Coordinates of C-alpha atoms in Angstrom, one line a residue:
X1 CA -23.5 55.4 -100.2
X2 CA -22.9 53.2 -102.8
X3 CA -26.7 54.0 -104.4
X4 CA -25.7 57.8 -104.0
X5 CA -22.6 57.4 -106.6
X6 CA -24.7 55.8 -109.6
X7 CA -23.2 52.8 -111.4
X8 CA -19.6 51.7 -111.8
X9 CA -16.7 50.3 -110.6
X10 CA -16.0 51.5 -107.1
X11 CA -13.1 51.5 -104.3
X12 CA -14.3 51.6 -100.6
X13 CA -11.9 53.5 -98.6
X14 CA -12.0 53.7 -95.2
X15 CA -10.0 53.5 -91.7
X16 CA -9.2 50.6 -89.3
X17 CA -12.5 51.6 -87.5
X18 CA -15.4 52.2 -90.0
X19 CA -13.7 48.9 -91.5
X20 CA -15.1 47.6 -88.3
X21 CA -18.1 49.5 -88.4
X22 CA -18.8 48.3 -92.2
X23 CA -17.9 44.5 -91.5
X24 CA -20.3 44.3 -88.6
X25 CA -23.3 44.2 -91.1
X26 CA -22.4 43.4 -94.8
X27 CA -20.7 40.6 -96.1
X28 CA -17.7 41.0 -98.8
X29 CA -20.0 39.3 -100.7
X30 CA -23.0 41.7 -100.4
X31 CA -20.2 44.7 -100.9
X32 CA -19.3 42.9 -104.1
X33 CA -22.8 43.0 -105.7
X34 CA -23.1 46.6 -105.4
X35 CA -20.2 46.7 -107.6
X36 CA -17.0 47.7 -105.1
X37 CA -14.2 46.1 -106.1
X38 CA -11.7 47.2 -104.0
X39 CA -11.2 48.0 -100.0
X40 CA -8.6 49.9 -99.0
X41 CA -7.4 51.3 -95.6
X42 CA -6.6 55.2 -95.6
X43 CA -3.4 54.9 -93.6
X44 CA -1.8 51.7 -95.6
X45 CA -3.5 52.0 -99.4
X46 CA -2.0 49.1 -101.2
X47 CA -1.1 50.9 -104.7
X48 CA -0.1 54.3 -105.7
X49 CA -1.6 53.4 -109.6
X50 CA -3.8 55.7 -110.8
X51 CA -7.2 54.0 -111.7
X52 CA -9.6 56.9 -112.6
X53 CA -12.2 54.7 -114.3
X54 CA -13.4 54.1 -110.4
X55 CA -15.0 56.0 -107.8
X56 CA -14.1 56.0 -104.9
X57 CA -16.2 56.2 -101.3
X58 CA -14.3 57.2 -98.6
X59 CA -16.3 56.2 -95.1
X60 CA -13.9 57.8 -92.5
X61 CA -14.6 59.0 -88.9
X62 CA -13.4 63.0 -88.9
X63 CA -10.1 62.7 -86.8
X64 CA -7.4 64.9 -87.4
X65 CA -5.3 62.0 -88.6
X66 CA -8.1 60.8 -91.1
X67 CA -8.7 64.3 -92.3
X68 CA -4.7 65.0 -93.0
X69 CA -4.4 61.9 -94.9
X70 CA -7.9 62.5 -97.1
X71 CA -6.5 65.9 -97.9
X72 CA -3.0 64.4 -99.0
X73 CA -5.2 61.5 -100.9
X74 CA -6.8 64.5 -102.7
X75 CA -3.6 66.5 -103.3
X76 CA -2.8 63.6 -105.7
X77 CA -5.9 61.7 -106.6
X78 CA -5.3 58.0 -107.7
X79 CA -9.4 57.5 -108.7
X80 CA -12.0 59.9 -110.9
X81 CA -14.3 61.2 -108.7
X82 CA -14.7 60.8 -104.7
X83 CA -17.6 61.0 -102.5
X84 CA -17.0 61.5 -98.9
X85 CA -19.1 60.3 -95.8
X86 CA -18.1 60.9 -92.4
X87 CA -19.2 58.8 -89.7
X88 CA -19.8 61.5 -87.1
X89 CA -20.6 65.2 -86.9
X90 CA -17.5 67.4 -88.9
X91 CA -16.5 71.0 -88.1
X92 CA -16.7 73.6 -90.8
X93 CA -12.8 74.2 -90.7
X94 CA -12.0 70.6 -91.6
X95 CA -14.9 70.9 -94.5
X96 CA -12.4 73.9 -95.5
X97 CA -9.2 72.0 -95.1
X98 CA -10.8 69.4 -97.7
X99 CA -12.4 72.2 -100.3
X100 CA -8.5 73.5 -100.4
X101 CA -7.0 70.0 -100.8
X102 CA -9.5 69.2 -104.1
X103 CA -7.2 70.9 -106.3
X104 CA -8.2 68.7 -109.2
X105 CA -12.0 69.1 -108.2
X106 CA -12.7 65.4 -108.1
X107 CA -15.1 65.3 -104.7
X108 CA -18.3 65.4 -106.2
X109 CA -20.3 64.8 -102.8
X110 CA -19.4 65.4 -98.6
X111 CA -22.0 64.2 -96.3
X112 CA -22.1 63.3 -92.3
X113 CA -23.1 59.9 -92.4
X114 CA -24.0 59.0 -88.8
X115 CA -22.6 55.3 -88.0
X116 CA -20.1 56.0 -85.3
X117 CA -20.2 52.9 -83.6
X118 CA -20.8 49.1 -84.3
X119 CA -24.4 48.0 -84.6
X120 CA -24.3 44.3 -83.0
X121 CA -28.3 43.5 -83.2
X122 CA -30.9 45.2 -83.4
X123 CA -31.1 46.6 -80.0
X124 CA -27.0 46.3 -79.0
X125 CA -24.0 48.6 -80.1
X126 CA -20.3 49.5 -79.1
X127 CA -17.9 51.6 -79.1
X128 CA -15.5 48.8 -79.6
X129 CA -13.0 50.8 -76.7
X130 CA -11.5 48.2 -74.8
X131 CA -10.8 50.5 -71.8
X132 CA -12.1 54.0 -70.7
X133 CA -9.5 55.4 -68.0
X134 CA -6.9 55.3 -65.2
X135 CA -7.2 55.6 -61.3
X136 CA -10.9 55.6 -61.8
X137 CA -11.4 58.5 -64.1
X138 CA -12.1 59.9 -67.6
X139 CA -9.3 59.3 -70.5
X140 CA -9.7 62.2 -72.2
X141 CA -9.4 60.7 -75.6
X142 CA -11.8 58.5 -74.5
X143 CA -14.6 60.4 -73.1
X144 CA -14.2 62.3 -76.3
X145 CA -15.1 59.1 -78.0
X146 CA -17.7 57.8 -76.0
X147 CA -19.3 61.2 -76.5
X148 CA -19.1 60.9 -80.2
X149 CA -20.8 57.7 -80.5
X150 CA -23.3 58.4 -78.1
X151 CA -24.4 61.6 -80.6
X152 CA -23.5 59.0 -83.7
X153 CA -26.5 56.8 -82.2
X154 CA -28.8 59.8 -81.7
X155 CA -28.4 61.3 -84.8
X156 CA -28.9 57.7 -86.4
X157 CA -32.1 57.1 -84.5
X158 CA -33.2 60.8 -84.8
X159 CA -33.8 61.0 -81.0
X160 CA -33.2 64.0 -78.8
X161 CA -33.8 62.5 -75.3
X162 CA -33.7 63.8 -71.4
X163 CA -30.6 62.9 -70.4
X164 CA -30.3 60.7 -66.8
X165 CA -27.2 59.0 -65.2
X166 CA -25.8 57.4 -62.2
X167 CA -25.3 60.2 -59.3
X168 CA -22.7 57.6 -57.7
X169 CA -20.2 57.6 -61.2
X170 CA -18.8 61.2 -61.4
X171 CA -17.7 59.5 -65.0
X172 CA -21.1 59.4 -65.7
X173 CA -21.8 63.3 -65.0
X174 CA -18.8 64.0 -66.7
X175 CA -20.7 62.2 -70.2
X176 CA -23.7 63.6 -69.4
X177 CA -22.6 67.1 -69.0
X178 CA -20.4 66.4 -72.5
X179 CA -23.4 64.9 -74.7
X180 CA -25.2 68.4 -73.7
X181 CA -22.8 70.5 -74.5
X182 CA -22.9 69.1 -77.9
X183 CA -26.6 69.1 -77.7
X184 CA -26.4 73.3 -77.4
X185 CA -23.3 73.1 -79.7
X186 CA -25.3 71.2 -82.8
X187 CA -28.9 72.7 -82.1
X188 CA -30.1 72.8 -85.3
X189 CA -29.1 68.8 -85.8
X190 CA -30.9 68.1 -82.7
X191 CA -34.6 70.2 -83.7
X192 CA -36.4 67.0 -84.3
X193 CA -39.4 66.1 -84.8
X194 CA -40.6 64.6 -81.0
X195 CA -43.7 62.4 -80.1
X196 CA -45.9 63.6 -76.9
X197 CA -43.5 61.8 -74.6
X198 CA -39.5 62.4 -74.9
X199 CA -36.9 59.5 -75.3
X200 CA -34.6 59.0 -72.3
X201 CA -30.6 58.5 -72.5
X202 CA -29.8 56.9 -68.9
X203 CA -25.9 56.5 -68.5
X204 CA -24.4 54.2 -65.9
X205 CA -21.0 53.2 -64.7
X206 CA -20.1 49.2 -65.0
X207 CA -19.0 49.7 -61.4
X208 CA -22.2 49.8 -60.1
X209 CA -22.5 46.0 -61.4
X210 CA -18.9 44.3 -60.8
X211 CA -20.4 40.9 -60.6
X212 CA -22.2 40.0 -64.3
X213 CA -19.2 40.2 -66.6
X214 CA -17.3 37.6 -63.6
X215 CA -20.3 35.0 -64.1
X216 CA -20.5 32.2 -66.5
X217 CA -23.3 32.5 -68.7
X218 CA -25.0 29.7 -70.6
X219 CA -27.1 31.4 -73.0
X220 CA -25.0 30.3 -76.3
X221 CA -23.9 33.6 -77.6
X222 CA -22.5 34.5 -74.1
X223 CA -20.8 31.4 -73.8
X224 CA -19.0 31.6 -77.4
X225 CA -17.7 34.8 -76.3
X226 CA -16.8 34.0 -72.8
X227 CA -15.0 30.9 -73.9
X228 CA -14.2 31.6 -77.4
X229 CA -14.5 35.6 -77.8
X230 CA -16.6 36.8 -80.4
X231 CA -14.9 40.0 -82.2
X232 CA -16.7 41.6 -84.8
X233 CA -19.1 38.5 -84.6
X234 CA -16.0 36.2 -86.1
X235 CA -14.8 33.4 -83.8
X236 CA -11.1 32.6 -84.0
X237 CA -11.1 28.7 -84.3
X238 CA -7.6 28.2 -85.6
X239 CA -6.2 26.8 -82.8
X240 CA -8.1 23.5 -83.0
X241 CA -6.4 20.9 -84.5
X242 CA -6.6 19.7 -88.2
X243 CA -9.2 21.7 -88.5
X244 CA -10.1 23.0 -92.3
X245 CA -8.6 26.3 -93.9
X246 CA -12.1 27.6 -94.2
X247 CA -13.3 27.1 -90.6
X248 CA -10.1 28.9 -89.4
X249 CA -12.1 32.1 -88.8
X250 CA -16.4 31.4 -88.8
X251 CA -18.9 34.5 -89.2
X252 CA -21.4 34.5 -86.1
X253 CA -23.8 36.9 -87.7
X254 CA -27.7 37.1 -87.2
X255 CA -28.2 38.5 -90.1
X256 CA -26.7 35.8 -92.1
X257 CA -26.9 33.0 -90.2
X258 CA -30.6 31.8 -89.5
X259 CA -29.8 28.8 -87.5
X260 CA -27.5 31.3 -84.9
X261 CA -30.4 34.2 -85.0
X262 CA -33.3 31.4 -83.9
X263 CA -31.0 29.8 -81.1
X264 CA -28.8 32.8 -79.7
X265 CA -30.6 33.0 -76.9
X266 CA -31.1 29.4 -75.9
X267 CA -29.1 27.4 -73.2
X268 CA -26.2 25.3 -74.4
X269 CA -28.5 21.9 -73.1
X270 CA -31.1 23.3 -75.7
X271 CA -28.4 24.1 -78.7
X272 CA -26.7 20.3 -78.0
X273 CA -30.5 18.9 -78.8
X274 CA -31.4 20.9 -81.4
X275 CA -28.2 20.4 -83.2
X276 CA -28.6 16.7 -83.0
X277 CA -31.8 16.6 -84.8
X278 CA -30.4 18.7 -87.2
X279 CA -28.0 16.1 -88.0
X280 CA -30.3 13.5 -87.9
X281 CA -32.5 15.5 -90.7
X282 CA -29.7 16.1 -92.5
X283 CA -28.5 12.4 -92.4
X284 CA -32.0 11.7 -93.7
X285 CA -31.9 13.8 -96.1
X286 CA -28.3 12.5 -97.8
X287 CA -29.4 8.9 -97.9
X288 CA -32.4 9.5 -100.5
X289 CA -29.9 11.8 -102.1
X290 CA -28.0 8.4 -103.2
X291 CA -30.5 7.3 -105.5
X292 CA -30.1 8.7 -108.7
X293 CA -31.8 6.5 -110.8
X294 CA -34.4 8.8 -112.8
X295 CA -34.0 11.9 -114.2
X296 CA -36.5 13.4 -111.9
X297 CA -34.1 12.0 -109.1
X298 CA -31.4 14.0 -110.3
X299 CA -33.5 17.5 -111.4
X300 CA -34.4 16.9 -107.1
X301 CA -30.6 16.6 -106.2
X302 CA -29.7 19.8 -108.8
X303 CA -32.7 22.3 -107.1
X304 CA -31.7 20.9 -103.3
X305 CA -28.1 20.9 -103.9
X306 CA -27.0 24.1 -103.2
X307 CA -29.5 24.5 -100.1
X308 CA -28.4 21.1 -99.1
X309 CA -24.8 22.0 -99.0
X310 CA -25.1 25.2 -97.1
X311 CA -26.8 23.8 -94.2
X312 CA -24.2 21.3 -94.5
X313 CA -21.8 24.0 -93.9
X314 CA -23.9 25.9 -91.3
X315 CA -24.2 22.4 -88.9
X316 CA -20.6 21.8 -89.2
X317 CA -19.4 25.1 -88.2
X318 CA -22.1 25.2 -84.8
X319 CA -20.9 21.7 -83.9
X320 CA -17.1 22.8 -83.8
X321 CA -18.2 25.4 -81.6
X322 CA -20.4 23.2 -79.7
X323 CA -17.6 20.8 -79.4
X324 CA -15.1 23.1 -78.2
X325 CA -17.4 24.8 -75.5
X326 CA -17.9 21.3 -74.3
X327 CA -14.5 20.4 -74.2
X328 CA -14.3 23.8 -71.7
X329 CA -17.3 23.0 -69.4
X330 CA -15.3 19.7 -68.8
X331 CA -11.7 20.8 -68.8
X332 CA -12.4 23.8 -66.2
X333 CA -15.1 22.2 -64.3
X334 CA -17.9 24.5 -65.3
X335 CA -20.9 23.4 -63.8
X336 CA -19.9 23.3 -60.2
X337 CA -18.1 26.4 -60.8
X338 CA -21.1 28.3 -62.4
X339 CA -23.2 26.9 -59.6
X340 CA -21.5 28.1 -56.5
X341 CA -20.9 31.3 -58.8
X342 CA -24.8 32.1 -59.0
X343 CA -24.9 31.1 -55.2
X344 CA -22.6 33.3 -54.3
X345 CA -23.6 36.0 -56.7
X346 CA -27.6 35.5 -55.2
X347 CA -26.5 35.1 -51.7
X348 CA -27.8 31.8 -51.6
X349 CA -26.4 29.3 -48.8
X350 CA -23.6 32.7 -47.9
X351 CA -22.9 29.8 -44.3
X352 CA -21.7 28.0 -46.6
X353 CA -19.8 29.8 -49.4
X354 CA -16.5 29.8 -48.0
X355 CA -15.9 25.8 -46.9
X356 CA -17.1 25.4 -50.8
X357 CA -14.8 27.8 -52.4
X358 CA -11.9 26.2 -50.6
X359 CA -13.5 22.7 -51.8
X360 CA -12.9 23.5 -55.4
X361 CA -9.8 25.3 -55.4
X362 CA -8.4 22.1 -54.1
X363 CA -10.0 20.7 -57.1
X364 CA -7.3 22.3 -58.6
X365 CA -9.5 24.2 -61.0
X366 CA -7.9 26.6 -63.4
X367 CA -6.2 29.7 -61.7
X368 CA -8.7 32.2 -63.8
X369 CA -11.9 30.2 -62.3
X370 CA -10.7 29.9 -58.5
X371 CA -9.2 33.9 -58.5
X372 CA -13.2 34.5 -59.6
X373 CA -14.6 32.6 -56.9
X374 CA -12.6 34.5 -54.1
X375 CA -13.7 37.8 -56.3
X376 CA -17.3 37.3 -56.6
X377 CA -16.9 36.6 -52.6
X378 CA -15.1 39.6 -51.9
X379 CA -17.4 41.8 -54.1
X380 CA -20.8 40.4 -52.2
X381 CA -18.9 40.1 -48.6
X382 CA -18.9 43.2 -46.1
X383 CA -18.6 42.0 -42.5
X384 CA -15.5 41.6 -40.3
X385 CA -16.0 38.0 -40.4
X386 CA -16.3 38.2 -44.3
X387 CA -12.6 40.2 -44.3
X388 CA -10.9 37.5 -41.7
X389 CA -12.1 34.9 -45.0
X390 CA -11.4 36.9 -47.6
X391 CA -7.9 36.7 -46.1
X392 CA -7.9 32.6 -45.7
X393 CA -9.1 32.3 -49.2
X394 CA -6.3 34.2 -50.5
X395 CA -4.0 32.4 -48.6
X396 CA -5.5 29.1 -50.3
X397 CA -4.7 31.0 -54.0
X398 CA -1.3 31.4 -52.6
X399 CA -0.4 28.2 -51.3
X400 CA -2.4 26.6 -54.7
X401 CA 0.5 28.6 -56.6
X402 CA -1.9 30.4 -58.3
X403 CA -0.6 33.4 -60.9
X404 CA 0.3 36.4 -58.8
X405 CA -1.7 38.3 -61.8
X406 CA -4.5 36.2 -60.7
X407 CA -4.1 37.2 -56.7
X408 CA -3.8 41.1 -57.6
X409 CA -6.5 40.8 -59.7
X410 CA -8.8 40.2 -56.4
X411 CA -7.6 43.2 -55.0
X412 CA -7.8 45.1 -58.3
X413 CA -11.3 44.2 -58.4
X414 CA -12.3 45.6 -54.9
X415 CA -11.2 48.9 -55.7
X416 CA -12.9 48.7 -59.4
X417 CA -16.3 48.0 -57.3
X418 CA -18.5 51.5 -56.7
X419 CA -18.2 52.8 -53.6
X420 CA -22.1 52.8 -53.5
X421 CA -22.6 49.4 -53.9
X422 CA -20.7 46.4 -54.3
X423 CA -16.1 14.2 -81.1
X424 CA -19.6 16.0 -82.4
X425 CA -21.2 13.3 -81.2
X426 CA -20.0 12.9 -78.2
X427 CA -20.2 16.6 -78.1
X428 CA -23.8 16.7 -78.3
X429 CA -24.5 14.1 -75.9
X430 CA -22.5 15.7 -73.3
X431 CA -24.5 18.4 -74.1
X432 CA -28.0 16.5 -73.5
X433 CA -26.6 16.0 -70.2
X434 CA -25.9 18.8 -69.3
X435 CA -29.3 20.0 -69.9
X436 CA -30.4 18.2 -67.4
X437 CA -28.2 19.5 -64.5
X438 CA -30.0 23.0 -66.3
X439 CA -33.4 22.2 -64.8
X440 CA -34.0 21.7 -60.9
X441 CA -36.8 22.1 -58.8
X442 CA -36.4 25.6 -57.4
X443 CA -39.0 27.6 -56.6
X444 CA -39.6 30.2 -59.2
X445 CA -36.4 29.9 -60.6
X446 CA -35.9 27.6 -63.4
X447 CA -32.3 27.5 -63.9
X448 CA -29.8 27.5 -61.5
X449 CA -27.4 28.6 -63.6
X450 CA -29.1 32.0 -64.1
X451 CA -30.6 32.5 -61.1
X452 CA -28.3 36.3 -60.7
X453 CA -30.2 39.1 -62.6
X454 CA -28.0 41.9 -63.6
X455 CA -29.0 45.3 -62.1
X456 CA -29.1 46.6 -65.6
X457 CA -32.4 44.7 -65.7
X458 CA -33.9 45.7 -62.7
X459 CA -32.9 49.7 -63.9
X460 CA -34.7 49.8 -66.6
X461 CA -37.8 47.8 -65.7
X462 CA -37.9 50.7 -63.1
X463 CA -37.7 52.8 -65.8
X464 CA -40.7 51.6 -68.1
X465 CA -42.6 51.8 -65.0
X466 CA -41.3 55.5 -63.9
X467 CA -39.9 54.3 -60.6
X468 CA -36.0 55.1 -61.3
X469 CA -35.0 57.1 -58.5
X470 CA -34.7 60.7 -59.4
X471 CA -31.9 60.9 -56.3
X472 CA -29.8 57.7 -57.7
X473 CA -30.1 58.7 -61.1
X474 CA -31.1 62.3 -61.6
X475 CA -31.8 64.0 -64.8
X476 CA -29.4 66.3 -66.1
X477 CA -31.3 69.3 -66.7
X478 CA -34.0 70.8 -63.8
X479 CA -36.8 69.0 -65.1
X480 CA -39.9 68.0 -64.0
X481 CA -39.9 64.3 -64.4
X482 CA -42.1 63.3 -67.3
X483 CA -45.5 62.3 -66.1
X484 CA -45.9 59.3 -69.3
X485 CA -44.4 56.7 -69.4
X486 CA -41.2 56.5 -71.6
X487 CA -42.0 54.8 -74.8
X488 CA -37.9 55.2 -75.8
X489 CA -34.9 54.2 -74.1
X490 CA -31.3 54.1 -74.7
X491 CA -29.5 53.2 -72.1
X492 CA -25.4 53.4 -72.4
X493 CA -22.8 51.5 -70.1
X494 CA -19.3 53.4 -69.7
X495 CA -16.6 50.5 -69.3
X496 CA -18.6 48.0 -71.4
X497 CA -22.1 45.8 -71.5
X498 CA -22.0 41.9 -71.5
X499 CA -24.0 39.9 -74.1
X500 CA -25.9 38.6 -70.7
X501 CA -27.4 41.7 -70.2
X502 CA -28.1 42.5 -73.8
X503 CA -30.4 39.1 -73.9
X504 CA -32.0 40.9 -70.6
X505 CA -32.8 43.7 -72.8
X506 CA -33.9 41.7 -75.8
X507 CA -36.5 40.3 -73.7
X508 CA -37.5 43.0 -72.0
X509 CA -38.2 44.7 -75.7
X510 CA -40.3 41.3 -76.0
X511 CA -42.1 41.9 -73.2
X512 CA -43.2 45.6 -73.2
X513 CA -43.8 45.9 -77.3
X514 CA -44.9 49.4 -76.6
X515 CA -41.2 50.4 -75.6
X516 CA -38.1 50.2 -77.6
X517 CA -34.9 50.2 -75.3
X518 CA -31.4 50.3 -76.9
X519 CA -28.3 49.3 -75.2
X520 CA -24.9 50.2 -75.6
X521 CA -21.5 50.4 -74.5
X522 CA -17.5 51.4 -74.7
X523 CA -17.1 47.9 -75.7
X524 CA -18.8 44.1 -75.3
X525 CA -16.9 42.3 -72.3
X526 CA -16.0 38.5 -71.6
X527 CA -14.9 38.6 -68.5
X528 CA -11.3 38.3 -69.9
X529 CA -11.3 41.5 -71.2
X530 CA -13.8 43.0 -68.4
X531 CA -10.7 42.0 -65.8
X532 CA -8.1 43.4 -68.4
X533 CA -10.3 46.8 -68.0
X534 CA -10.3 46.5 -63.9
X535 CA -6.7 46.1 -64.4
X536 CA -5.9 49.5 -66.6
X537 CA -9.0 51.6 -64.9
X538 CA -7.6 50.8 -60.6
X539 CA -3.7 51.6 -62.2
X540 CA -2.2 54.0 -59.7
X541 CA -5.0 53.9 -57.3
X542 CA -4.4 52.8 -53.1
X543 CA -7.0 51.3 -51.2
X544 CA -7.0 52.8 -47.8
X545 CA -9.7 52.9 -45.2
X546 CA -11.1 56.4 -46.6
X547 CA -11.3 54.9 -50.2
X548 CA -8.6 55.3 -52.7
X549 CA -6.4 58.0 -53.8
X550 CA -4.5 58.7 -57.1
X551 CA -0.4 58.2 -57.3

């Protein structure tokens, strides 16, 4: 966009989303060398001067609410010329509605520009929605959406697949059947170009797969957003005290930080080590920075300098976080938590699950980590028996004084389920230790706290391997299933992914380098907000022995 409209002074004008969409993967920095000077949100803009020696880029998705306020900005145009991207697919009246606004004539260029949606890594995006529906169906608004980001990513990645979803999630027909109708709708945007074997879009329901987004991962960028919630890869680090202005808000981006792109994967055991010999480089390094007694010595110090004090910065900011997730694994007892959590989750010990839920609740663990426990147990439980201590261990909640948000929550989350299935220093030492409670001797398993493997996994290793059940997750269309192997996947989540699953993926891309798979979702859960979406998707809904019904 910015190459598109020459050289000059230029004013990026966009809306609360594409602001999103934009910060996700440049800097203000990197905006700034390619000579924009000025942001500016369509619905607030800051200055009614008129400053025609700019141009101005409007990157707006094509609502009607955007598209009334564009035509109003050109009505009365505060900059010389404007060149207008939309981040989705616009319909000729709207195109219309603009050509009459540009009384002055000052659009010089309208393009679809397709970037509906925010690309996280290189194989993860979202919608950024953080709920989809009510009484276990569509929103409207939002099925609209989730449509229009799913064509956003396929125009982007110039695919045209075979469309498959999950025959238990009528929400997943129902986005199915809409992405085709756009398909038919936009068929010359869809002709392209093909390879021998055709990509796949499979949609599923988060559902089917309850139990991920309630267990506590390790992997370190799942555990900064489940304890300190990553949004639009900032962390929120305010709240800690005397901490300095500049670390009130830190970037987690892999594009710009090399030290988080090499370890966002690793354990938090692993991180504390690594970040300790860090410091102990850089601690080495600063002591034969003190002698300055040639001029050779200080030419060294000049060239290093700048190097030197960003790595500087880079350390400090990953020990805060390591410091503060730390703090949390102690404060709410993680480790035995997590444990009995993958236990329960694998159906490891079951005999014994109950007698040790109630043995940590009287821990007196934090009301959000004991409701879980008695979820994850209620999601993975089916029997008579299982009901009669389903009952007990709410009782224990009860008694415990736990939130009543916390009790309804249990029940909220058994409707949710598919009816198919169910100091630095210090810091980094306790850290080190903790690695070591990371590795036991289990028979092919080598960490007990990941011992649960999200279905999403399993799904689409069937998938690479053509063994997805045509009768669980059918194609669309009547098809003959493809005979190849897919070589292209994009697989997309309604009610959101976790950043567990999207490390699953990355390493399944790893390990089949003939395959590219994409994931997505309406948004990228903790299970804070994944429990906030049980809470608005099972509104109005009764459990009763037949199911549920809608108020």
């Amino acid at each position: 966009m910015t190459e598109d409209c020459g050289p000059g002074m230029k004013v990026l004008l966009m809306d609360k989303t594409t602001t999103s969409i934009v910060s996700a993967v440049f800097s203000q920095s990197e905006i700034l060398q390619r000579e924009v000077y000025l942001f500016e949100q369509l619905t607030s803009t800051s200055s009614s001067d008129s400053m025609y020696h700019m141009k101005c880029i409007t990157f707006l998705r094509p609502t009607r609410e955007n598209i009334s306020l564009l035509c109003k900005e050109l009505r009365n145009p505060r900059y010389g010329y404007y060149y207008i991207y939309f981040s989705n697919i616009i319909s000729k009246t709207d195109i219309k509605t603009i050509a009459e606004s540009d009384i002055q004539e000052v659009v010089r260029e309208v393009q679809e520009y397709y970037a509906d949606y925010l690309a996280i890594a290189p194989h993860l995006f979202s919608l950024n929605i953080p709920s989809c529906g009510q009484c276990l169906s569509w929103d409207p608004l939002q099925l609209t959406r989730c449509t229009q980001g799913i064509i956003s990513v396929l125009l982007s990645l110039k695919k045209n697949p075979l469309i498959r979803f999950q025959a238990s999630s009528k929400m997943s027909k129902q986005l199915a059947e809409k992405v085709k109708v756009i398909f038919s709708k936009e068929e010359n945007l869809f002709n392209l170009k093909q390879g021998d074997i055709q990509p796949q879009l499979l949609i599923l329901d988060r559902r089917e797969d309850p139990v991920t987004p309630l267990l506590m991962p390790w992997s370190y960028q799942a555990m900064v957003h489940e304890l300190l919630t990553i949004n639009n890869n900032q962390v929120d680090l305010s709240h800690i005290e005397d901490i300095k202005p500049d670390l009130h808000k830190v970037l987690l981006c892999a594009e710009q930080d090399d030290l988080y792109k090499q370890n966002i994967y690793k354990n938090f055991g692993e991180i504390g080590e690594i970040m300790k010999s860090l410091i102990d480089d850089f601690k080495s390094k600063a002591k034969n920075h003190q002698k300055l007694d040639t001029i050779s010595d200080m030419k060294a110090f000049v060239e290093n300098y700048p190097q030197f004090k960003k790595m500087s910065g880079t350390v400090a900011k990953h020990v805060i976080i390591m410091e503060q997730l730390s703090n949390y694994v102690t404060k709410k007892n993680l480790l035995e938590v997590s444990e009995l959590q993958q236990q329960i989750a694998c159906d490891i010990q079951s005999s014994q699950h109950t007698q040790k839920i109630r043995e940590l609740i009287e821990k007196n663990i934090p009301d959000e980590e004991a409701s879980k426990l008695v979820m994850l147990y209620a999601l993975k439980s089916f029997s008579k028996d299982s009901n009669r201590e389903l009952t007990s261990l709410i009782q224990i909640l009860k008694s415990k004084k736990v939130a009543d948000h916390w009790i309804e929550l249990v029940h909220d989350v058994m409707k949710f389920q598919s009816k198919i299935i169910l100091d630095n220093e210090n810091t980094l030492k306790n850290a080190k230790q903790i690695t070591k409670r990371f590795y036991k001797d289990l028979k092919g398993v080598d960490n007990i706290f990941t011992q649960h493997v999200p279905l999403m996994k399993e799904l689409v290793e069937d998938l690479i391997k053509s063994r997805l059940k045509e009768e669980q997750y059918p194609f669309l269309s009547d098809i003959n299933q493809p005979t190849k192997k897919v070589q292209d996947i994009i697989v997309f989540v309604i009610g959101g992914v976790t950043y567990e699953e999207s490390m699953a993926i990355y390493n399944l891309n790893t390990a089949n380098p003939q395959v590219r798979i994409i994931l997505g979702g309406s948004t990228v859960h903790n299970s804070s907000s994944f429990l906030n979406e049980v809470k608005l998707a099972t509104f109005g809904v009764i459990k009763s022995r037949g199911g549920s019904r809608k108020l």
